[in-house]
CSV table of C-alpha atoms in Angstrom, one decimal:
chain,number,residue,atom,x,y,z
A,1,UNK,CA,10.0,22.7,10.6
A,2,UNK,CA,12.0,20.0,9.4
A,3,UNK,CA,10.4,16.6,8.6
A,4,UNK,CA,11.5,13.5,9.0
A,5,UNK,CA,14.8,13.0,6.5
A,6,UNK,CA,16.3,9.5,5.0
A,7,UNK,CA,18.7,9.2,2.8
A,8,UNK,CA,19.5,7.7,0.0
A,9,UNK,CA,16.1,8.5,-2.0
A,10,UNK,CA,17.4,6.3,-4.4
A,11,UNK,CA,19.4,2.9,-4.5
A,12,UNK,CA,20.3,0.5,-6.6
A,13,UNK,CA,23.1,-2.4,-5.9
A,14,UNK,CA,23.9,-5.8,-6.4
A,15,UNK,CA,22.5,-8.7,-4.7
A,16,UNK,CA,25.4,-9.4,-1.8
A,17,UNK,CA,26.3,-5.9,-1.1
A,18,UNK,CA,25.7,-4.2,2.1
A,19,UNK,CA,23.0,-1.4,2.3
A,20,UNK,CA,22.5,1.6,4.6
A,21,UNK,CA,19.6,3.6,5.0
A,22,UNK,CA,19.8,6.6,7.3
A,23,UNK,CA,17.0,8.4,8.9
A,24,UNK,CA,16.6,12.0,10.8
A,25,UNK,CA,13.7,11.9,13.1
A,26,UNK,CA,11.8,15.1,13.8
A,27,UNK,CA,13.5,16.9,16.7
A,28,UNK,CA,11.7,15.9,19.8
A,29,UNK,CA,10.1,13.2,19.1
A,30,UNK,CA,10.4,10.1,21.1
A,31,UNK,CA,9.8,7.4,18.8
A,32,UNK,CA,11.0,6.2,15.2
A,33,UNK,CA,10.0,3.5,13.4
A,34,UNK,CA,10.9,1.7,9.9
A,35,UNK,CA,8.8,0.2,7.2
A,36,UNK,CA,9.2,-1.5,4.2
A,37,UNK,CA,6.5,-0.8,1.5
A,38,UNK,CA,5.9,-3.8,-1.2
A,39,UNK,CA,3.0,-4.2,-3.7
A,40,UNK,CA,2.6,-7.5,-2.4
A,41,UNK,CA,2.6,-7.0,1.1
A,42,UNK,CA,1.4,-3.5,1.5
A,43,UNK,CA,3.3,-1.1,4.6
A,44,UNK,CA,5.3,-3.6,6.8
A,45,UNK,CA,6.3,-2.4,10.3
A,46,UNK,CA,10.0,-3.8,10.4
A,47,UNK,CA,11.1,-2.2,13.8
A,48,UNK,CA,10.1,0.4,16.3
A,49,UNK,CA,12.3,2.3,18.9
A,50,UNK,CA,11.2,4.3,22.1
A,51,UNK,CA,13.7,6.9,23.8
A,52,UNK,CA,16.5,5.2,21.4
A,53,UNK,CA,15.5,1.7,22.6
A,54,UNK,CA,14.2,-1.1,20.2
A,55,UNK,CA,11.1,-1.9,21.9
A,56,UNK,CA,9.8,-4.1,19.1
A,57,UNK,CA,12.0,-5.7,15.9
A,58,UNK,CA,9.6,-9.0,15.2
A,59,UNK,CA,8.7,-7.6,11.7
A,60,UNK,CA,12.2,-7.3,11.1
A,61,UNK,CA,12.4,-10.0,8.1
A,62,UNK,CA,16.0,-12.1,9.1
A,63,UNK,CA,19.2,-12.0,10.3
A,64,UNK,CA,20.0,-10.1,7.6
A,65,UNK,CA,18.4,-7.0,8.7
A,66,UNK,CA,19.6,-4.3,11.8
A,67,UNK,CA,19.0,-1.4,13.0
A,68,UNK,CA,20.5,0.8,15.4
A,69,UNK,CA,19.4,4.2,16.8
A,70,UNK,CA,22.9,5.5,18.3
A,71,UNK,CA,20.9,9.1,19.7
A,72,UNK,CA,17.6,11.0,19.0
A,73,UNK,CA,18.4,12.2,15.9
A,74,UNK,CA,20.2,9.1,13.8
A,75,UNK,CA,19.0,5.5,12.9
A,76,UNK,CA,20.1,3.4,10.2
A,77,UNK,CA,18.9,0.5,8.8
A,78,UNK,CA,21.4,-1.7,7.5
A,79,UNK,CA,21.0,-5.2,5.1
A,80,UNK,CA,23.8,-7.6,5.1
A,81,UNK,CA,24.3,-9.4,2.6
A,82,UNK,CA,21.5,-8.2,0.3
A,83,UNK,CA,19.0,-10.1,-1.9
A,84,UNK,CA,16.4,-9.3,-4.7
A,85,UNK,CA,13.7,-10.1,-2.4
A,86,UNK,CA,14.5,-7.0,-0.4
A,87,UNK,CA,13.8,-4.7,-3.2
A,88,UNK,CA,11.2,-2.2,-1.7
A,89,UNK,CA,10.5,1.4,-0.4
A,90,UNK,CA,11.8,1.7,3.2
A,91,UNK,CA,9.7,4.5,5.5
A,92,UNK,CA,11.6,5.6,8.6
A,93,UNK,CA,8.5,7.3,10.5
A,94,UNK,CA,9.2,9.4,13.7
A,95,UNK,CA,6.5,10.3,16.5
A,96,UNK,CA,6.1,12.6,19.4
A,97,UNK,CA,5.1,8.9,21.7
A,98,UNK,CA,4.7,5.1,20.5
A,99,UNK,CA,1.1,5.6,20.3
A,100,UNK,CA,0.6,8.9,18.1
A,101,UNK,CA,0.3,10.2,14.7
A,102,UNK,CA,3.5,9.2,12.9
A,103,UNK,CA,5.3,11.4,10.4
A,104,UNK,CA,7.2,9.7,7.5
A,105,UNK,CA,10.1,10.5,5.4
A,106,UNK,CA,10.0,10.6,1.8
A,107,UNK,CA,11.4,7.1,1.5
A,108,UNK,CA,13.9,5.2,0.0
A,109,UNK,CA,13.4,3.1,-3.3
A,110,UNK,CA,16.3,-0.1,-2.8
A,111,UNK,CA,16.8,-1.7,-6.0
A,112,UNK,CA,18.9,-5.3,-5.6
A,113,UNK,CA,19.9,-6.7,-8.9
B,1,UNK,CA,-7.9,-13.5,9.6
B,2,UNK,CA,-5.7,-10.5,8.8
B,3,UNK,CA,-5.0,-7.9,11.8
B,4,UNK,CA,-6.9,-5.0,10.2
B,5,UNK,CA,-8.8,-5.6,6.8
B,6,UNK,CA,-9.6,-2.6,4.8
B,7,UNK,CA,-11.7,-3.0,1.2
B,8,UNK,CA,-8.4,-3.0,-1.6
B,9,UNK,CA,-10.8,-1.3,-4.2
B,10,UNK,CA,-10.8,0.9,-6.4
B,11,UNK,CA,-13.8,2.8,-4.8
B,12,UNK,CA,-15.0,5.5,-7.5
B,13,UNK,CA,-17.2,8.4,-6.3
B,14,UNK,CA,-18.3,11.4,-8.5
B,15,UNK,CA,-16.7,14.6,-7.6
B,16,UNK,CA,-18.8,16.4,-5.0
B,17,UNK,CA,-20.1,13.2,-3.3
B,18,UNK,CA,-19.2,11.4,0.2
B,19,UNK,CA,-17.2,8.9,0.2
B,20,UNK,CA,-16.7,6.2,2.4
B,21,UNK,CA,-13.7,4.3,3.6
B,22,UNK,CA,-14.1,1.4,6.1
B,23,UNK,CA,-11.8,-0.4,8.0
B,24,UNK,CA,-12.4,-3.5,10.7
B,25,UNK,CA,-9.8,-4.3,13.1
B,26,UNK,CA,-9.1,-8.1,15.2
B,27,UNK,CA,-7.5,-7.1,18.5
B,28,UNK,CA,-10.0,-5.9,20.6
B,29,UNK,CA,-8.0,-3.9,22.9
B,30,UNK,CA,-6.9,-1.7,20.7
B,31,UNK,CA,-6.5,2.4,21.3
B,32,UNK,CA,-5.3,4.2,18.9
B,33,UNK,CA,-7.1,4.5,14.9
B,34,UNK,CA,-5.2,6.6,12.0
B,35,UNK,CA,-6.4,7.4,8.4
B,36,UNK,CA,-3.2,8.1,6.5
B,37,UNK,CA,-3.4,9.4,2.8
B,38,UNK,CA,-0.9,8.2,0.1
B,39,UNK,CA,-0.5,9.5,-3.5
B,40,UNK,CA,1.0,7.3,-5.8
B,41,UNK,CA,5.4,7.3,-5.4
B,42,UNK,CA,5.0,9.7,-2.2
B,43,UNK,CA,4.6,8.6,1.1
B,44,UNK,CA,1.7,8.2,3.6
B,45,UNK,CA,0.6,11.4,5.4
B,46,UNK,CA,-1.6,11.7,8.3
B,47,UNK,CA,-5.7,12.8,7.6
B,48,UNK,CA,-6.9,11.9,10.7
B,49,UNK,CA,-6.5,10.6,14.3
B,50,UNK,CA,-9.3,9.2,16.8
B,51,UNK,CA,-8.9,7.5,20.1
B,52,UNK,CA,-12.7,7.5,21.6
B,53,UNK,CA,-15.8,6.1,20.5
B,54,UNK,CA,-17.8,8.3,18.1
B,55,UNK,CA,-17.0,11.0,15.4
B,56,UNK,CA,-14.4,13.1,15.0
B,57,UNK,CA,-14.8,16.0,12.2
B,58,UNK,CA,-11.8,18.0,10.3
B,59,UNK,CA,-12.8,19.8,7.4
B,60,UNK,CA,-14.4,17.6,5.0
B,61,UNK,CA,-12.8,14.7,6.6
B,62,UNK,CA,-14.6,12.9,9.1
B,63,UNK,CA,-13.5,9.5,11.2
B,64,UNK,CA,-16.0,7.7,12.7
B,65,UNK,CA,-15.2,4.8,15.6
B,66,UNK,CA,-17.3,2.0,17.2
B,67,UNK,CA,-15.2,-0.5,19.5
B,68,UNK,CA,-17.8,-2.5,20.1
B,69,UNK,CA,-18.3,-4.0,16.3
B,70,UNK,CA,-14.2,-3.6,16.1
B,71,UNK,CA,-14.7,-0.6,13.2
B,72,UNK,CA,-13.7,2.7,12.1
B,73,UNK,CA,-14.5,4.5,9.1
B,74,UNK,CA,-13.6,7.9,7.2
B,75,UNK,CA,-15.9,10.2,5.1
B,76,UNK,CA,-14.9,12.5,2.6
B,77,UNK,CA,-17.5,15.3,2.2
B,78,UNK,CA,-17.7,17.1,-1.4
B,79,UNK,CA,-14.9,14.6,-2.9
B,80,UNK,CA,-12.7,16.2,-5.4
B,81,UNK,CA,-10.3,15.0,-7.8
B,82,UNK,CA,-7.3,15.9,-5.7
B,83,UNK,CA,-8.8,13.4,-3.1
B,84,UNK,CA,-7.5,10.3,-5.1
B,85,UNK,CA,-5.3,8.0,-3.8
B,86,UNK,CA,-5.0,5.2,-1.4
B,87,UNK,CA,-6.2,5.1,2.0
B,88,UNK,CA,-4.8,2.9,4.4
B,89,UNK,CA,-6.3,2.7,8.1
B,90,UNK,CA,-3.7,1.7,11.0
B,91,UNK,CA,-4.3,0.1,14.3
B,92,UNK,CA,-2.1,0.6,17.3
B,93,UNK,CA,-2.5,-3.0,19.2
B,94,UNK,CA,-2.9,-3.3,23.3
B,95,UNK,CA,0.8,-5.3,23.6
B,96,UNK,CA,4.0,-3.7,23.0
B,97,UNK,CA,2.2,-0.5,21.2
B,98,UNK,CA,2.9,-2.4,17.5
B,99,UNK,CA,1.8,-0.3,14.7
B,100,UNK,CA,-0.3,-2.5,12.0
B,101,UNK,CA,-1.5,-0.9,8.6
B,102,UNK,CA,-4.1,-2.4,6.5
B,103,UNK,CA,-3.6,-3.0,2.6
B,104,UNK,CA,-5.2,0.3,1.9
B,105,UNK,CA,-8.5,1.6,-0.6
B,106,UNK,CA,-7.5,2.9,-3.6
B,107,UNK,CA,-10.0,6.0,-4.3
B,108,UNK,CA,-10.8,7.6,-7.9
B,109,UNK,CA,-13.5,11.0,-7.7
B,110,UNK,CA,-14.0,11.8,-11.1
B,111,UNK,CA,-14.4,15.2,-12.4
């Protein structure tokens, strides 16, 4: 079976631009969430959504950050205008309820010069 | 205090001995206790799962839980090398089913 899937792996860009990070759940599962991973703050819930809903987005850092799960099997995660601080590895995680073992992607390493 | 606390290590065990990973959470309602492994550059990956009070064995991976003194633990039976990396625990909270991960314990076995 598929995993979870995000893309880019990989992405570097100047401070200012606009980022997108995509994820692919695992097929039937209800829930997906997104993480950022930082030395200094260790795995960071950002957002969570149930059934396509955003159920909880008060990890999400600033108005900089969205997210938006159009239908079960797409979510992006989208940073407008972009800032060094944001440099991290983002997680997209998907699970079969809010309350079970989460799978994760492989990531995405955001570079912002 | 911070939500769930784990011990940031590094915790070194010999190859071939138990080791033990401890995590304490705050939010007494909580339900729902995960072990997650992570190798260095990969991403975390699910060891182990335990909703009720007690032990819960898989392999030589065994979660232990006590909600009373707000706790749960993982043993590693007959550590090998392969077994290093960082542990983190994560805590499902009572309100609004928020996941929260602790910092992790970063785990050597030596050959």
């Amino acid at each position: 079976d598929a995993g979870v899937i995000q893309s880019p792996r990989h992405e570097v860009t100047e401070m200012g631009q606009e980022v997108t990070l995509r994820c692919k759940p695992i097929s039937g599962h209800n829930s997906l969430f997104w993480y950022r991973q930082t030395m200094m703050r260790g795995l960071e819930l950002l957002i969570y959504f149930n059934n396509n809903v955003p159920i909880d987005d008060s990890g999400m850092p600033e108005d900089r950050f969205s997210a938006k799960m159009p239908n079960a099997s797409f979510s992006t995660l989208k940073i407008q205008p972009s800032e060094p601080r944001d440099s991290a590895v983002y997680f997209c995680a998907s699970s079969l309820g809010p309350d079970q073992p989460q799978h994760f992607g492989d990531g995405t390493r955001l570079s912002i010069l | 205090q911070k939500e769930v606390e784990q011990n940031s290590g590094p915790l070194s065990v010999p190859e071939g001995a138990i080791a033990s990973l401890n995590c304490t959470y705050s939010d007494r309602g909580s339900q729902s206790f995960f072990w997650y492994r992570q190798y260095s550059g990969k991403s975390p990956e699910l060891i182990m799962f335990i909703y009720s009070n007690g032990d819960k064995e898989d392999g030589r991976f065994t979660a232990q839980l006590n909600k009373a003194s707000q706790y749960v633990s993982l043993l590693i039976r007959d550590s090998q090398p392969s077994d290093s990396a960082t542990y983190l625990c994560a805590v499902i909270n009572t309100g609004g089913f928020k996941t929260i991960f602790g910092a992790g314990t970063r785990l050597f076995v030596k050959a």
